[in-house]
Amino acid sequence: GWFNKDTLWGIFDKGVATATGYGPAKTPVEAMDYFHKAIQDRKYNIAANYTTKEYGAQLKRAHPGASAIGAHADSIRSFAKEKGFMNDRLTYALNQLDPFPRNFKPGPAPVVVGDKATGTFIWEPLKYDTATPAALGAEGTFKDFDQRMFQSLLIQPIVPLLKIDLVKEGEEWKLNIPSNPVFEANVTYFMDKQKAYNTALNGFVTDMNRLRNVTKSEFESEVFRVLKESK
């Protein structure tokens, strides 16, 4: 019947979302803004409420492992910046590991035509001091990583889109982001592998204070060791 397990979970998710500053997207602007906020908060399950079904289903599948890996990457970035350990190689590695890098924001208000709209996200380039992402990716060090885990998984269907279509479903607006079999297979692979990464990263972040007296290169080596051994 209507009052089944899936319905109960839907009610629960919306209740949590409302309690943490989200609401129904009554306009395309709200859909873009709420989606952006959810990604910044690493609440991919809530971001799914603002997308059409297929892509949203993948966000929900990946959420537990992806939000944890993203939080670990944030902790390592913050520590490295505080101690002056951040460099181009760490910037690249942590960005590739991050399931959904947060260096973007909604663009101008979407153009609305009836029950459809078109909006944009503006991607802000990461700062690299001496290298380019392409050159870093070609380094032997990164070739030793599990490439399927280092591909900013959850943005895959979004990056090729210069403009984001939005559609109205009932009274709410949704980002109409397509899924595809390759992306869904990558999400499945991620889910199979994420536990090993999260276990290793959690241990590293927990013990990170012991690295306060190491050099920049030694810190990088420790981070890369954990990432390589997790695959």
Tab-separated table of C-alpha atoms in Angstrom, residues 21-231:
chain	number	residue	atom	x	y	z
A	21	GLY	CA	17.805	24.173	6.333
A	22	TYR	CA	16.342	22.718	3.168
A	23	GLY	CA	12.854	22.909	1.723
A	24	PRO	CA	10.864	22.160	-1.411
A	25	ALA	CA	12.240	23.862	-4.520
A	26	LYS	CA	9.335	26.024	-5.593
A	27	THR	CA	11.456	27.839	-8.198
A	28	PRO	CA	14.392	26.863	-10.427
A	29	VAL	CA	16.625	29.200	-8.396
A	30	GLU	CA	15.736	27.323	-5.226
A	31	ALA	CA	16.456	23.977	-6.914
A	32	MET	CA	19.927	25.176	-7.949
A	33	ASP	CA	20.626	26.770	-4.569
A	34	TYR	CA	19.441	23.818	-2.490
A	35	PHE	CA	21.374	21.357	-4.644
A	36	HIS	CA	24.510	23.481	-4.264
A	37	LYS	CA	24.030	23.738	-0.497
A	38	ALA	CA	23.567	19.983	-0.156
A	39	ILE	CA	26.771	19.295	-2.097
A	40	GLN	CA	28.676	21.822	0.027
A	41	ASP	CA	27.308	20.051	3.124
A	42	ARG	CA	28.211	16.667	1.591
A	43	LYS	CA	24.625	15.534	1.962
A	44	TYR	CA	24.320	13.776	-1.355
A	45	ASN	CA	21.137	12.013	-0.261
A	46	ILE	CA	19.485	15.401	0.222
A	47	ALA	CA	20.942	16.746	-3.041
A	48	ALA	CA	19.065	13.878	-4.706
A	49	ASN	CA	15.761	15.524	-3.716
A	50	TYR	CA	16.572	18.320	-6.177
A	51	THR	CA	17.382	16.142	-9.197
A	52	THR	CA	15.385	13.876	-11.445
A	53	LYS	CA	15.097	10.222	-10.491
A	54	GLU	CA	17.953	8.453	-12.289
A	55	TYR	CA	20.818	10.683	-11.174
A	56	GLY	CA	19.246	11.134	-7.744
A	57	ALA	CA	19.215	7.370	-7.250
A	58	GLN	CA	22.991	7.253	-7.781
A	59	LEU	CA	23.544	10.113	-5.331
A	60	LYS	CA	21.589	8.202	-2.700
A	61	ARG	CA	23.472	4.971	-3.388
A	62	ALA	CA	26.853	6.647	-3.059
A	63	HIS	CA	25.992	8.963	-0.156
A	64	PRO	CA	27.291	7.042	2.899
A	65	GLY	CA	30.719	6.258	1.475
A	66	ALA	CA	31.067	9.432	-0.594
A	67	SER	CA	30.206	11.808	2.232
A	68	ALA	CA	32.746	10.095	4.499
A	69	ILE	CA	35.537	10.169	1.910
A	70	GLY	CA	34.763	13.817	1.169
A	71	ALA	CA	34.963	14.671	4.861
A	72	HIS	CA	38.323	12.905	5.180
A	73	ALA	CA	39.653	14.823	2.170
A	74	ASP	CA	38.457	18.070	3.782
A	75	SER	CA	40.261	17.220	7.031
A	76	ILE	CA	43.528	16.478	5.226
A	77	ARG	CA	43.266	19.688	3.191
A	78	SER	CA	42.611	21.795	6.296
A	79	PHE	CA	45.517	20.261	8.202
A	80	ALA	CA	47.894	20.611	5.243
A	81	LYS	CA	46.936	24.263	4.689
A	82	GLU	CA	47.298	25.072	8.387
A	83	LYS	CA	50.791	23.555	8.511
A	84	GLY	CA	51.961	24.854	5.132
A	85	PHE	CA	52.103	21.317	3.722
A	86	MET	CA	49.743	21.855	0.789
A	87	ASN	CA	51.259	21.582	-2.675
A	88	ASP	CA	50.146	20.919	-6.245
A	89	ARG	CA	50.376	17.137	-5.926
A	90	LEU	CA	48.212	17.033	-2.815
A	91	THR	CA	45.748	19.487	-4.364
A	92	TYR	CA	45.409	17.246	-7.403
A	93	ALA	CA	45.164	13.955	-5.497
A	94	LEU	CA	42.564	15.178	-2.998
A	95	ASN	CA	40.492	16.804	-5.723
A	96	GLN	CA	40.457	13.600	-7.772
A	97	LEU	CA	39.559	11.537	-4.699
A	98	ASP	CA	36.769	13.921	-3.710
A	99	PRO	CA	33.488	12.397	-4.975
A	100	PHE	CA	32.071	15.859	-5.685
A	101	PRO	CA	34.581	18.757	-5.496
A	102	ARG	CA	32.922	21.836	-4.052
A	103	ASN	CA	34.624	24.532	-6.156
A	104	PHE	CA	31.447	25.581	-7.969
A	105	LYS	CA	28.457	27.840	-7.471
A	106	PRO	CA	25.135	28.549	-9.194
A	107	GLY	CA	25.332	30.980	-12.071
A	108	PRO	CA	22.729	33.589	-13.074
A	109	ALA	CA	19.065	32.882	-12.372
A	110	PRO	CA	17.776	30.148	-14.707
A	111	VAL	CA	15.752	31.165	-17.739
A	112	VAL	CA	12.213	29.797	-17.350
A	113	VAL	CA	9.922	28.821	-20.222
A	114	GLY	CA	6.727	27.205	-18.982
A	115	ASP	CA	7.521	24.056	-16.989
A	116	LYS	CA	11.163	24.004	-18.085
A	117	ALA	CA	14.195	26.105	-17.290
A	118	THR	CA	17.890	26.301	-18.092
A	119	GLY	CA	20.587	27.221	-15.586
A	120	THR	CA	24.359	27.032	-15.216
A	121	PHE	CA	26.933	26.184	-12.599
A	122	ILE	CA	30.145	28.186	-12.554
A	123	TRP	CA	33.250	26.105	-11.848
A	124	GLU	CA	36.060	27.944	-10.125
A	125	PRO	CA	39.491	26.618	-11.191
A	126	LEU	CA	41.685	25.198	-8.458
A	127	LYS	CA	44.942	27.010	-7.830
A	128	TYR	CA	48.082	25.202	-8.972
A	129	ASP	CA	51.427	26.896	-8.418
A	130	THR	CA	53.804	25.149	-10.806
A	131	ALA	CA	51.966	22.367	-12.652
A	132	THR	CA	48.793	21.669	-14.581
A	133	PRO	CA	46.270	18.955	-13.687
A	134	ALA	CA	47.043	17.162	-16.966
A	135	ALA	CA	50.770	17.077	-16.212
A	136	LEU	CA	50.162	15.892	-12.656
A	137	GLY	CA	47.813	13.154	-13.828
A	138	ALA	CA	50.503	11.851	-16.148
A	139	GLU	CA	52.999	11.415	-13.304
A	140	GLY	CA	53.947	7.877	-12.414
A	141	THR	CA	52.835	8.412	-8.813
A	142	PHE	CA	49.217	8.929	-9.786
A	143	LYS	CA	49.247	6.102	-12.296
A	144	ASP	CA	49.787	3.800	-9.307
A	145	PHE	CA	46.474	4.932	-7.812
A	146	ASP	CA	43.201	3.145	-8.522
A	147	GLN	CA	42.031	5.388	-11.350
A	148	ARG	CA	38.373	4.447	-10.939
A	149	MET	CA	38.440	5.790	-7.385
A	150	PHE	CA	40.242	8.977	-8.398
A	151	GLN	CA	37.867	10.521	-10.913
A	152	SER	CA	35.585	12.866	-8.919
A	153	LEU	CA	32.887	10.252	-9.287
A	154	LEU	CA	29.632	12.096	-8.663
A	155	ILE	CA	30.218	15.005	-11.036
A	156	GLN	CA	30.615	12.730	-14.073
A	157	PRO	CA	27.155	13.348	-15.571
A	158	ILE	CA	27.374	17.085	-14.816
A	159	VAL	CA	30.775	18.135	-16.118
A	160	PRO	CA	29.944	17.714	-19.838
A	161	LEU	CA	26.830	19.860	-19.429
A	162	LEU	CA	27.419	23.506	-20.290
A	163	LYS	CA	23.866	24.214	-19.167
A	164	ILE	CA	21.657	22.412	-16.662
A	165	ASP	CA	18.086	21.716	-17.677
A	166	LEU	CA	15.425	21.926	-14.976
A	167	VAL	CA	11.926	20.499	-15.096
A	168	LYS	CA	8.867	20.904	-12.927
A	169	GLU	CA	7.561	17.761	-11.229
A	170	GLY	CA	4.292	18.567	-9.529
A	171	GLU	CA	4.950	21.747	-7.575
A	172	GLU	CA	8.716	21.270	-7.293
A	173	TRP	CA	11.605	22.001	-9.646
A	174	LYS	CA	14.337	19.430	-10.294
A	175	LEU	CA	17.716	19.489	-12.017
A	176	ASN	CA	17.266	17.199	-15.006
A	177	ILE	CA	20.656	15.474	-14.961
A	178	PRO	CA	20.881	12.244	-16.978
A	179	SER	CA	22.508	9.083	-15.726
A	180	ASN	CA	24.138	6.446	-17.924
A	181	PRO	CA	25.367	2.833	-17.626
A	182	VAL	CA	29.061	3.776	-17.382
A	183	PHE	CA	28.403	6.183	-14.512
A	184	GLU	CA	26.199	3.664	-12.718
A	185	ALA	CA	28.897	0.993	-13.070
A	186	ASN	CA	31.440	3.430	-11.622
A	187	VAL	CA	29.149	4.071	-8.652
A	188	THR	CA	28.887	0.315	-8.075
A	189	TYR	CA	32.679	-0.006	-8.235
A	190	PHE	CA	33.033	2.894	-5.808
A	191	MET	CA	30.631	1.260	-3.374
A	192	ASP	CA	32.613	-1.983	-3.481
A	193	LYS	CA	35.905	-0.193	-2.771
A	194	GLN	CA	34.977	2.755	-0.542
A	195	LYS	CA	35.083	0.870	2.760
A	196	ALA	CA	38.810	0.158	2.458
A	197	TYR	CA	39.498	3.822	1.669
A	198	ASN	CA	37.330	5.112	4.482
A	199	THR	CA	38.888	2.752	7.018
A	200	ALA	CA	42.417	3.781	6.043
A	201	LEU	CA	41.599	7.495	5.798
A	202	ASN	CA	39.770	7.475	9.110
A	203	GLY	CA	42.831	5.995	10.803
A	204	PHE	CA	45.122	8.493	9.100
A	205	VAL	CA	42.980	11.525	10.000
A	206	THR	CA	42.604	10.303	13.595
A	207	ASP	CA	46.385	10.039	13.972
A	208	MET	CA	47.240	13.093	11.865
A	209	ASN	CA	48.415	15.167	14.837
A	210	ARG	CA	51.446	12.930	15.152
A	211	LEU	CA	52.632	14.327	11.808
A	212	ARG	CA	52.995	17.902	13.045
A	213	ASN	CA	56.785	17.718	13.045
A	214	VAL	CA	57.271	16.138	9.629
A	215	THR	CA	58.380	17.998	6.523
A	216	LYS	CA	56.099	18.899	3.614
A	217	SER	CA	57.471	16.068	1.485
A	218	GLU	CA	57.148	13.567	4.331
A	219	PHE	CA	53.504	14.535	4.870
A	220	GLU	CA	52.784	14.097	1.175
A	221	SER	CA	54.454	10.687	1.250
A	222	GLU	CA	52.286	9.598	4.179
A	223	VAL	CA	49.083	10.691	2.455
A	224	PHE	CA	50.061	8.986	-0.792
A	225	ARG	CA	51.047	5.801	1.053
A	226	VAL	CA	47.570	5.550	2.553
A	227	LEU	CA	45.895	6.221	-0.798
A	228	LYS	CA	47.980	3.638	-2.626
A	229	GLU	CA	47.573	0.961	0.023
A	230	SER	CA	43.798	1.372	0.042
A	231	LYS	CA	43.247	0.134	-3.499
